[in-house]
PDB file of C-alpha atoms in Angstrom:
ATOM      1  CA  MET A 209     -25.816  48.931  42.274  1.00  0.00           C
ATOM      2  CA  PHE A 210     -23.822  48.002  38.785  1.00  0.00           C
ATOM      3  CA  LYS A 211     -22.193  44.783  40.264  1.00  0.00           C
ATOM      4  CA  ASN A 212     -25.583  44.293  41.248  1.00  0.00           C
ATOM      5  CA  LYS A 213     -27.024  44.089  37.510  1.00  0.00           C
ATOM      6  CA  SER A 214     -24.533  42.641  36.910  1.00  0.00           C
ATOM      7  CA  TYR A 215     -24.208  39.699  38.855  1.00  0.00           C
ATOM      8  CA  ILE A 216     -28.676  39.060  37.889  1.00  0.00           C
ATOM      9  CA  GLY A 217     -27.312  38.916  34.672  1.00  0.00           C
ATOM     10  CA  ILE A 218     -25.128  36.650  34.753  1.00  0.00           C
ATOM     11  CA  SER A 219     -26.919  34.058  37.267  1.00  0.00           C
ATOM     12  CA  PHE A 220     -29.994  34.796  33.974  1.00  0.00           C
ATOM     13  CA  ILE A 221     -26.591  33.412  31.529  1.00  0.00           C
ATOM     14  CA  ILE A 222     -26.316  29.765  33.684  1.00  0.00           C
ATOM     15  CA  LEU A 223     -30.275  29.614  33.999  1.00  0.00           C
ATOM     16  CA  ILE A 224     -30.993  30.015  30.540  1.00  0.00           C
ATOM     17  CA  PHE A 225     -27.343  27.421  29.764  1.00  0.00           C
ATOM     18  CA  GLY A 226     -28.892  24.760  32.205  1.00  0.00           C
ATOM     19  CA  ILE A 227     -32.375  24.916  31.455  1.00  0.00           C
ATOM     20  CA  TYR A 228     -30.657  23.866  27.346  1.00  0.00           C
ATOM     21  CA  ALA A 229     -28.292  21.948  27.641  1.00  0.00           C
ATOM     22  CA  VAL A 230     -28.682  19.802  31.742  1.00  0.00           C
ATOM     23  CA  PRO A 231     -31.091  17.805  29.212  1.00  0.00           C
ATOM     24  CA  LYS A 232     -28.518  16.818  26.423  1.00  0.00           C
ATOM     25  CA  ILE A 233     -26.803  15.711  28.860  1.00  0.00           C
ATOM     26  CA  ILE A 234     -28.661  14.038  30.653  1.00  0.00           C
ATOM     27  CA  SER A 235     -30.028  12.282  27.873  1.00  0.00           C
ATOM     28  CA  ARG A 236     -27.010  11.101  26.005  1.00  0.00           C
ATOM     29  CA  ILE A 237     -24.902  10.120  29.353  1.00  0.00           C
ATOM     30  CA  GLN A 238     -28.111   7.882  29.762  1.00  0.00           C
ATOM     31  CA  ASN A 239     -28.163   6.665  25.341  1.00  0.00           C
ATOM     32  CA  ASN A 240     -23.840   5.894  26.061  1.00  0.00           C
ATOM     33  CA  GLU A 241     -23.535   8.620  23.383  1.00  0.00           C
ATOM     34  CA  ILE A 242     -21.330  10.751  25.823  1.00  0.00           C
ATOM     35  CA  VAL A 243     -17.451  10.076  23.975  1.00  0.00           C
ATOM     36  CA  GLN A 244     -18.621  10.177  20.295  1.00  0.00           C
ATOM     37  CA  GLY A 245     -18.973  13.118  17.628  1.00  0.00           C
ATOM     38  CA  ASP A 246     -17.323  14.277  14.530  1.00  0.00           C
ATOM     39  CA  ARG A 247     -14.543  15.332  16.151  1.00  0.00           C
ATOM     40  CA  LEU A 248     -14.378  11.614  18.420  1.00  0.00           C
ATOM     41  CA  ASP A 249     -14.181   9.437  15.373  1.00  0.00           C
ATOM     42  CA  LEU A 250     -10.969   8.556  15.044  1.00  0.00           C
ATOM     43  CA  VAL A 251     -11.285   6.574  18.106  1.00  0.00           C
ATOM     44  CA  THR A 252     -14.850   4.803  17.922  1.00  0.00           C
ATOM     45  CA  GLY A 253     -15.119   4.612  14.401  1.00  0.00           C
ATOM     46  CA  GLY A 254     -13.993   1.704  12.077  1.00  0.00           C
ATOM     47  CA  ASN A 255     -10.110   1.409  10.638  1.00  0.00           C
ATOM     48  CA  LYS A 256      -9.822   4.850   9.650  1.00  0.00           C
ATOM     49  CA  GLU A 257      -6.238   3.821   8.844  1.00  0.00           C
ATOM     50  CA  GLY A 258      -7.743   0.978   6.244  1.00  0.00           C
ATOM     51  CA  GLU A 259     -10.312   3.806   4.565  1.00  0.00           C
ATOM     52  CA  MET A 260      -7.230   5.984   3.722  1.00  0.00           C
ATOM     53  CA  LEU A 261      -6.287   4.169   1.786  1.00  0.00           C
ATOM     54  CA  THR A 262      -8.040   3.797  -2.137  1.00  0.00           C
ATOM     55  CA  LYS A 263      -9.308   0.859  -3.533  1.00  0.00           C
ATOM     56  CA  ILE A 264      -8.314   0.677  -7.447  1.00  0.00           C
ATOM     57  CA  GLY A 265     -10.021  -2.481  -8.723  1.00  0.00           C
ATOM     58  CA  PRO A 266      -9.053  -6.018  -8.491  1.00  0.00           C
ATOM     59  CA  ALA A 267      -5.162  -7.016  -9.760  1.00  0.00           C
ATOM     60  CA  PRO A 268      -4.539  -8.360 -12.961  1.00  0.00           C
ATOM     61  CA  LYS A 269      -4.679 -12.840 -12.500  1.00  0.00           C
ATOM     62  CA  PHE A 270      -0.921 -13.981 -13.274  1.00  0.00           C
ATOM     63  CA  GLU A 271      -0.098 -17.558 -13.685  1.00  0.00           C
ATOM     64  CA  LEU A 272       4.148 -17.511 -14.410  1.00  0.00           C
ATOM     65  CA  LEU A 273       6.977 -19.916 -12.901  1.00  0.00           C
ATOM     66  CA  ASN A 274       9.189 -18.970 -10.111  1.00  0.00           C
ATOM     67  CA  GLN A 275      12.537 -19.721  -9.605  1.00  0.00           C
ATOM     68  CA  ASP A 276      12.501 -23.140  -8.540  1.00  0.00           C
ATOM     69  CA  ASN A 277       9.989 -23.966 -11.472  1.00  0.00           C
ATOM     70  CA  ILE A 278       6.714 -23.771 -10.123  1.00  0.00           C
ATOM     71  CA  LYS A 279       4.256 -21.825 -11.229  1.00  0.00           C
ATOM     72  CA  ILE A 280       2.206 -19.241  -8.801  1.00  0.00           C
ATOM     73  CA  SER A 281      -0.278 -17.072  -9.520  1.00  0.00           C
ATOM     74  CA  ASN A 282      -2.685 -13.955  -8.114  1.00  0.00           C
ATOM     75  CA  GLU A 283      -4.255 -16.664  -6.701  1.00  0.00           C
ATOM     76  CA  THR A 284      -1.281 -17.861  -4.710  1.00  0.00           C
ATOM     77  CA  TYR A 285      -1.479 -14.620  -2.398  1.00  0.00           C
ATOM     78  CA  LEU A 286      -4.980 -14.288  -1.612  1.00  0.00           C
ATOM     79  CA  GLY A 287      -4.979 -13.584   2.341  1.00  0.00           C
ATOM     80  CA  LYS A 288      -2.153 -11.741   1.723  1.00  0.00           C
ATOM     81  CA  VAL A 289      -0.897  -8.196   0.931  1.00  0.00           C
ATOM     82  CA  TYR A 290       1.893  -8.215  -1.629  1.00  0.00           C
ATOM     83  CA  VAL A 291       4.189  -5.442  -3.367  1.00  0.00           C
ATOM     84  CA  LEU A 292       4.729  -6.207  -7.204  1.00  0.00           C
ATOM     85  CA  GLU A 293       7.049  -5.070  -9.574  1.00  0.00           C
ATOM     86  CA  PHE A 294       8.386  -4.781 -13.002  1.00  0.00           C
ATOM     87  CA  PHE A 295      12.410  -5.591 -13.798  1.00  0.00           C
ATOM     88  CA  PHE A 296      15.641  -7.907 -15.345  1.00  0.00           C
ATOM     89  CA  THR A 297      18.705  -8.979 -13.913  1.00  0.00           C
ATOM     90  CA  THR A 298      20.238  -7.621 -16.718  1.00  0.00           C
ATOM     91  CA  CYS A 299      19.161  -4.200 -15.656  1.00  0.00           C
ATOM     92  CA  PRO A 300      21.962  -1.565 -15.461  1.00  0.00           C
ATOM     93  CA  SER A 301      20.034   0.943 -15.182  1.00  0.00           C
ATOM     94  CA  ILE A 302      17.570   1.633 -11.899  1.00  0.00           C
ATOM     95  CA  CYS A 303      16.833  -2.920 -11.155  1.00  0.00           C
ATOM     96  CA  PRO A 304      19.575  -2.532  -8.409  1.00  0.00           C
ATOM     97  CA  LYS A 305      17.759   0.325  -7.163  1.00  0.00           C
ATOM     98  CA  MET A 306      14.347  -1.475  -6.732  1.00  0.00           C
ATOM     99  CA  ASN A 307      16.264  -4.890  -5.549  1.00  0.00           C
ATOM    100  CA  GLN A 308      17.594  -2.677  -3.085  1.00  0.00           C
ATOM    101  CA  SER A 309      14.140  -0.629  -1.993  1.00  0.00           C
ATOM    102  CA  MET A 310      12.761  -4.188  -1.783  1.00  0.00           C
ATOM    103  CA  LEU A 311      14.983  -5.875   0.091  1.00  0.00           C
ATOM    104  CA  LEU A 312      14.233  -3.542   2.633  1.00  0.00           C
ATOM    105  CA  ILE A 313      10.643  -3.805   2.790  1.00  0.00           C
ATOM    106  CA  GLU A 314      11.449  -7.788   2.748  1.00  0.00           C
ATOM    107  CA  LYS A 315      13.212  -6.568   5.882  1.00  0.00           C
ATOM    108  CA  LYS A 316      10.733  -4.567   7.605  1.00  0.00           C
ATOM    109  CA  PHE A 317       7.966  -7.498   7.136  1.00  0.00           C
ATOM    110  CA  PHE A 318      10.312 -10.682   7.457  1.00  0.00           C
ATOM    111  CA  GLY A 319       8.335 -13.458   9.250  1.00  0.00           C
ATOM    112  CA  ASN A 320       5.034 -12.287   8.816  1.00  0.00           C
ATOM    113  CA  PRO A 321       3.295 -14.914   6.778  1.00  0.00           C
ATOM    114  CA  ASN A 322       0.549 -12.604   5.380  1.00  0.00           C
ATOM    115  CA  PHE A 323       2.650 -10.869   3.391  1.00  0.00           C
ATOM    116  CA  GLY A 324       5.717 -11.057  -0.149  1.00  0.00           C
ATOM    117  CA  ILE A 325       6.610  -9.943  -2.818  1.00  0.00           C
ATOM    118  CA  VAL A 326       6.219 -10.459  -6.687  1.00  0.00           C
ATOM    119  CA  SER A 327       8.558  -9.741  -9.280  1.00  0.00           C
ATOM    120  CA  ILE A 328       8.275 -10.320 -12.453  1.00  0.00           C
ATOM    121  CA  THR A 329      11.362 -10.493 -15.303  1.00  0.00           C
ATOM    122  CA  ILE A 330      10.836  -8.527 -18.677  1.00  0.00           C
ATOM    123  CA  ASP A 331      12.936 -10.525 -20.321  1.00  0.00           C
ATOM    124  CA  PRO A 332      12.430 -14.448 -19.940  1.00  0.00           C
ATOM    125  CA  SER A 333      14.565 -15.216 -22.772  1.00  0.00           C
ATOM    126  CA  HIS A 334      17.384 -14.505 -20.674  1.00  0.00           C
ATOM    127  CA  ASP A 335      16.012 -14.725 -17.215  1.00  0.00           C
ATOM    128  CA  THR A 336      14.834 -18.532 -16.981  1.00  0.00           C
ATOM    129  CA  PRO A 337      14.125 -20.241 -13.529  1.00  0.00           C
ATOM    130  CA  ALA A 338      18.080 -20.495 -13.568  1.00  0.00           C
ATOM    131  CA  VAL A 339      18.638 -17.513 -13.447  1.00  0.00           C
ATOM    132  CA  LEU A 340      15.821 -15.749 -11.025  1.00  0.00           C
ATOM    133  CA  LYS A 341      17.243 -19.168  -8.321  1.00  0.00           C
ATOM    134  CA  ALA A 342      20.393 -17.506  -8.387  1.00  0.00           C
ATOM    135  CA  HIS A 343      20.189 -13.828  -8.939  1.00  0.00           C
ATOM    136  CA  SER A 344      17.894 -14.460  -5.961  1.00  0.00           C
ATOM    137  CA  GLU A 345      20.886 -16.039  -4.119  1.00  0.00           C
ATOM    138  CA  LEU A 346      22.637 -12.552  -5.018  1.00  0.00           C
ATOM    139  CA  LEU A 347      20.775 -10.773  -3.487  1.00  0.00           C
ATOM    140  CA  GLY A 348      20.052 -12.362  -0.189  1.00  0.00           C
ATOM    141  CA  VAL A 349      16.505 -13.274  -0.134  1.00  0.00           C
ATOM    142  CA  LYS A 350      15.716 -14.928   2.914  1.00  0.00           C
ATOM    143  CA  SER A 351      11.639 -14.365   1.559  1.00  0.00           C
ATOM    144  CA  SER A 352      10.448 -17.996   0.796  1.00  0.00           C
ATOM    145  CA  ASN A 353       7.230 -15.242   0.402  1.00  0.00           C
ATOM    146  CA  TRP A 354       8.853 -13.524  -2.451  1.00  0.00           C
ATOM    147  CA  ASN A 355       8.890 -14.954  -5.813  1.00  0.00           C
ATOM    148  CA  PHE A 356      10.609 -14.148  -8.999  1.00  0.00           C
ATOM    149  CA  LEU A 357       8.295 -15.145 -11.981  1.00  0.00           C
ATOM    150  CA  THR A 358       9.250 -15.650 -15.745  1.00  0.00           C
ATOM    151  CA  GLY A 359       7.519 -16.666 -18.369  1.00  0.00           C
ATOM    152  CA  ASP A 360       6.034 -16.045 -21.775  1.00  0.00           C
ATOM    153  CA  ARG A 361       7.434 -13.355 -23.210  1.00  0.00           C
ATOM    154  CA  GLU A 362       4.568 -10.681 -25.398  1.00  0.00           C
ATOM    155  CA  TYR A 363       2.009 -12.057 -21.804  1.00  0.00           C
ATOM    156  CA  ILE A 364       4.543 -10.796 -19.625  1.00  0.00           C
ATOM    157  CA  PHE A 365       4.841  -7.393 -21.585  1.00  0.00           C
ATOM    158  CA  ASN A 366       0.390  -7.592 -21.805  1.00  0.00           C
ATOM    159  CA  LEU A 367      -0.359  -8.024 -17.927  1.00  0.00           C
ATOM    160  CA  ALA A 368       2.392  -5.251 -17.091  1.00  0.00           C
ATOM    161  CA  ASN A 369       1.100  -2.713 -19.794  1.00  0.00           C
ATOM    162  CA  LYS A 370      -2.202  -3.401 -20.288  1.00  0.00           C
ATOM    163  CA  GLY A 371      -3.137  -5.308 -16.824  1.00  0.00           C
ATOM    164  CA  PHE A 372      -1.499  -2.912 -14.057  1.00  0.00           C
ATOM    165  CA  ASN A 373      -0.805   0.120 -16.894  1.00  0.00           C
ATOM    166  CA  LEU A 374       3.062  -0.508 -15.795  1.00  0.00           C
ATOM    167  CA  TYR A 375       5.493   1.047 -18.955  1.00  0.00           C
ATOM    168  CA  ALA A 376       7.531  -2.034 -20.227  1.00  0.00           C
ATOM    169  CA  GLY A 377       8.902  -2.000 -23.416  1.00  0.00           C
ATOM    170  CA  GLU A 378      11.902  -3.773 -25.105  1.00  0.00           C
ATOM    171  CA  ASN A 379      13.771  -0.491 -26.891  1.00  0.00           C
ATOM    172  CA  SER A 380      17.319  -0.947 -28.406  1.00  0.00           C
ATOM    173  CA  ASN A 381      18.703   2.349 -28.133  1.00  0.00           C
ATOM    174  CA  VAL A 382      18.940   2.025 -24.204  1.00  0.00           C
ATOM    175  CA  LYS A 383      21.367   0.478 -21.842  1.00  0.00           C
ATOM    176  CA  GLY A 384      20.539  -3.127 -21.076  1.00  0.00           C
ATOM    177  CA  GLY A 385      17.742  -3.188 -24.421  1.00  0.00           C
ATOM    178  CA  PHE A 386      14.095  -2.283 -22.257  1.00  0.00           C
ATOM    179  CA  GLU A 387      12.358   0.270 -20.193  1.00  0.00           C
ATOM    180  CA  HIS A 388      10.122  -0.315 -18.111  1.00  0.00           C
ATOM    181  CA  SER A 389       9.089   1.620 -14.550  1.00  0.00           C
ATOM    182  CA  GLY A 390       9.975   1.604 -10.872  1.00  0.00           C
ATOM    183  CA  LEU A 391       7.176   2.108  -9.923  1.00  0.00           C
ATOM    184  CA  PHE A 392       5.572  -1.104  -7.093  1.00  0.00           C
ATOM    185  CA  ALA A 393       1.363  -1.819  -6.125  1.00  0.00           C
ATOM    186  CA  LEU A 394       0.766  -2.719  -3.546  1.00  0.00           C
ATOM    187  CA  VAL A 395      -2.109  -5.595  -3.157  1.00  0.00           C
ATOM    188  CA  ASP A 396      -4.755  -5.984   0.269  1.00  0.00           C
ATOM    189  CA  LYS A 397      -6.086  -9.036   0.386  1.00  0.00           C
ATOM    190  CA  ASN A 398      -8.846  -9.369  -1.549  1.00  0.00           C
ATOM    191  CA  GLY A 399      -6.332  -9.106  -4.057  1.00  0.00           C
ATOM    192  CA  ASN A 400      -6.855  -5.783  -4.781  1.00  0.00           C
ATOM    193  CA  ILE A 401      -4.482  -2.618  -5.298  1.00  0.00           C
ATOM    194  CA  ARG A 402      -4.676   0.106  -2.623  1.00  0.00           C
ATOM    195  CA  CYS A 403      -2.794   2.581  -2.910  1.00  0.00           C
ATOM    196  CA  ARG A 404      -2.978   5.868  -0.555  1.00  0.00           C
ATOM    197  CA  LYS A 405      -3.930  10.067  -1.632  1.00  0.00           C
ATOM    198  CA  ASP A 406      -1.812  13.230  -2.776  1.00  0.00           C
ATOM    199  CA  ASP A 407      -1.638  16.168  -0.860  1.00  0.00           C
ATOM    200  CA  PHE A 408      -4.523  17.261  -3.052  1.00  0.00           C
ATOM    201  CA  GLY A 409      -6.496  14.470  -1.859  1.00  0.00           C
ATOM    202  CA  ASN A 410      -5.398  12.024  -5.748  1.00  0.00           C
ATOM    203  CA  PRO A 411      -4.336   8.665  -5.537  1.00  0.00           C
ATOM    204  CA  ILE A 412      -1.778   8.345  -6.165  1.00  0.00           C
ATOM    205  CA  LEU A 413      -1.996   4.866  -7.884  1.00  0.00           C
ATOM    206  CA  TYR A 414       1.571   3.567  -7.712  1.00  0.00           C
ATOM    207  CA  TYR A 415       4.492   4.125  -4.837  1.00  0.00           C
ATOM    208  CA  ASP A 416       7.925   5.235  -5.904  1.00  0.00           C
ATOM    209  CA  GLY A 417      10.371   2.546  -5.961  1.00  0.00           C
ATOM    210  CA  LEU A 418      13.514   4.572  -6.560  1.00  0.00           C
ATOM    211  CA  GLU A 419      13.479   6.730  -3.557  1.00  0.00           C
ATOM    212  CA  LYS A 420      13.679   7.044  -0.188  1.00  0.00           C
ATOM    213  CA  LYS A 421       9.534   8.487   1.009  1.00  0.00           C
ATOM    214  CA  GLY A 422       8.180   6.201  -1.371  1.00  0.00           C
ATOM    215  CA  VAL A 423       9.613   2.847   0.013  1.00  0.00           C
ATOM    216  CA  ARG A 424       8.653   4.389   4.184  1.00  0.00           C
ATOM    217  CA  ASP A 425       5.044   5.624   2.432  1.00  0.00           C
ATOM    218  CA  ILE A 426       4.392   1.641   0.781  1.00  0.00           C
ATOM    219  CA  GLN A 427       5.948   0.475   4.575  1.00  0.00           C
ATOM    220  CA  GLN A 428       4.127   2.561   6.357  1.00  0.00           C
ATOM    221  CA  ASP A 429       0.657   1.629   3.817  1.00  0.00           C
ATOM    222  CA  ILE A 430       0.957  -2.570   3.655  1.00  0.00           C
ATOM    223  CA  ALA A 431       1.311  -2.590   7.869  1.00  0.00           C
ATOM    224  CA  ILE A 432      -1.926  -1.506   7.283  1.00  0.00           C
ATOM    225  CA  LEU A 433      -3.359  -3.635   4.869  1.00  0.00           C
ATOM    226  CA  LEU A 434      -1.454  -5.848   7.116  1.00  0.00           C
ATOM    227  CA  LYS A 435      -4.176  -5.182  10.638  1.00  0.00           C
ATOM    228  CA  GLU A 436      -7.763  -5.226   8.014  1.00  0.00           C
TER     229      GLU A 436
END
């Protein structure tokens, strides 16, 4: 008797489920919505990877001379994803590490015409186009889209400190006579500064060019932007 009542109860539940669910399932099939839903957004949505990268704003405009004495501007890089740094060739501290990090990035994307690198000296009185040319050759730079730039000292310092908010300054008390950030800026094809978020959901703004994690992170995010 008890078993019969259990079967009746189960049958009643199945009947109610069928009355409620089957029409909805049929409707979703007819409307081609059967695979859509919040849990499947990564499959059916747009470029979710790109949306994960925050748009900070347009990169500052610039126009400087490169190692071949050719004028290079931000417009030179429109349509390209590029990484930008501030450095100087006689830097005895962080620049050699930054150079090696950039070489790793260059190697990763070498041959891709839509990727480039911009290295701007903060010691333009010493780092003439000829000096930058020699420095580029010493590093073994291969990419034609990696430009080493020089120009007016005040212009460059304003570009670093007020434009990109990447610190650069002169300090006679430190080796080399200059201080600067070891961070890399990532710029997308439309000229916007982009970045990922940290573990707390805050934009990191720039990437650490002195740490393996920073280099790995920017390589991953370059690949994302190249797909946009």
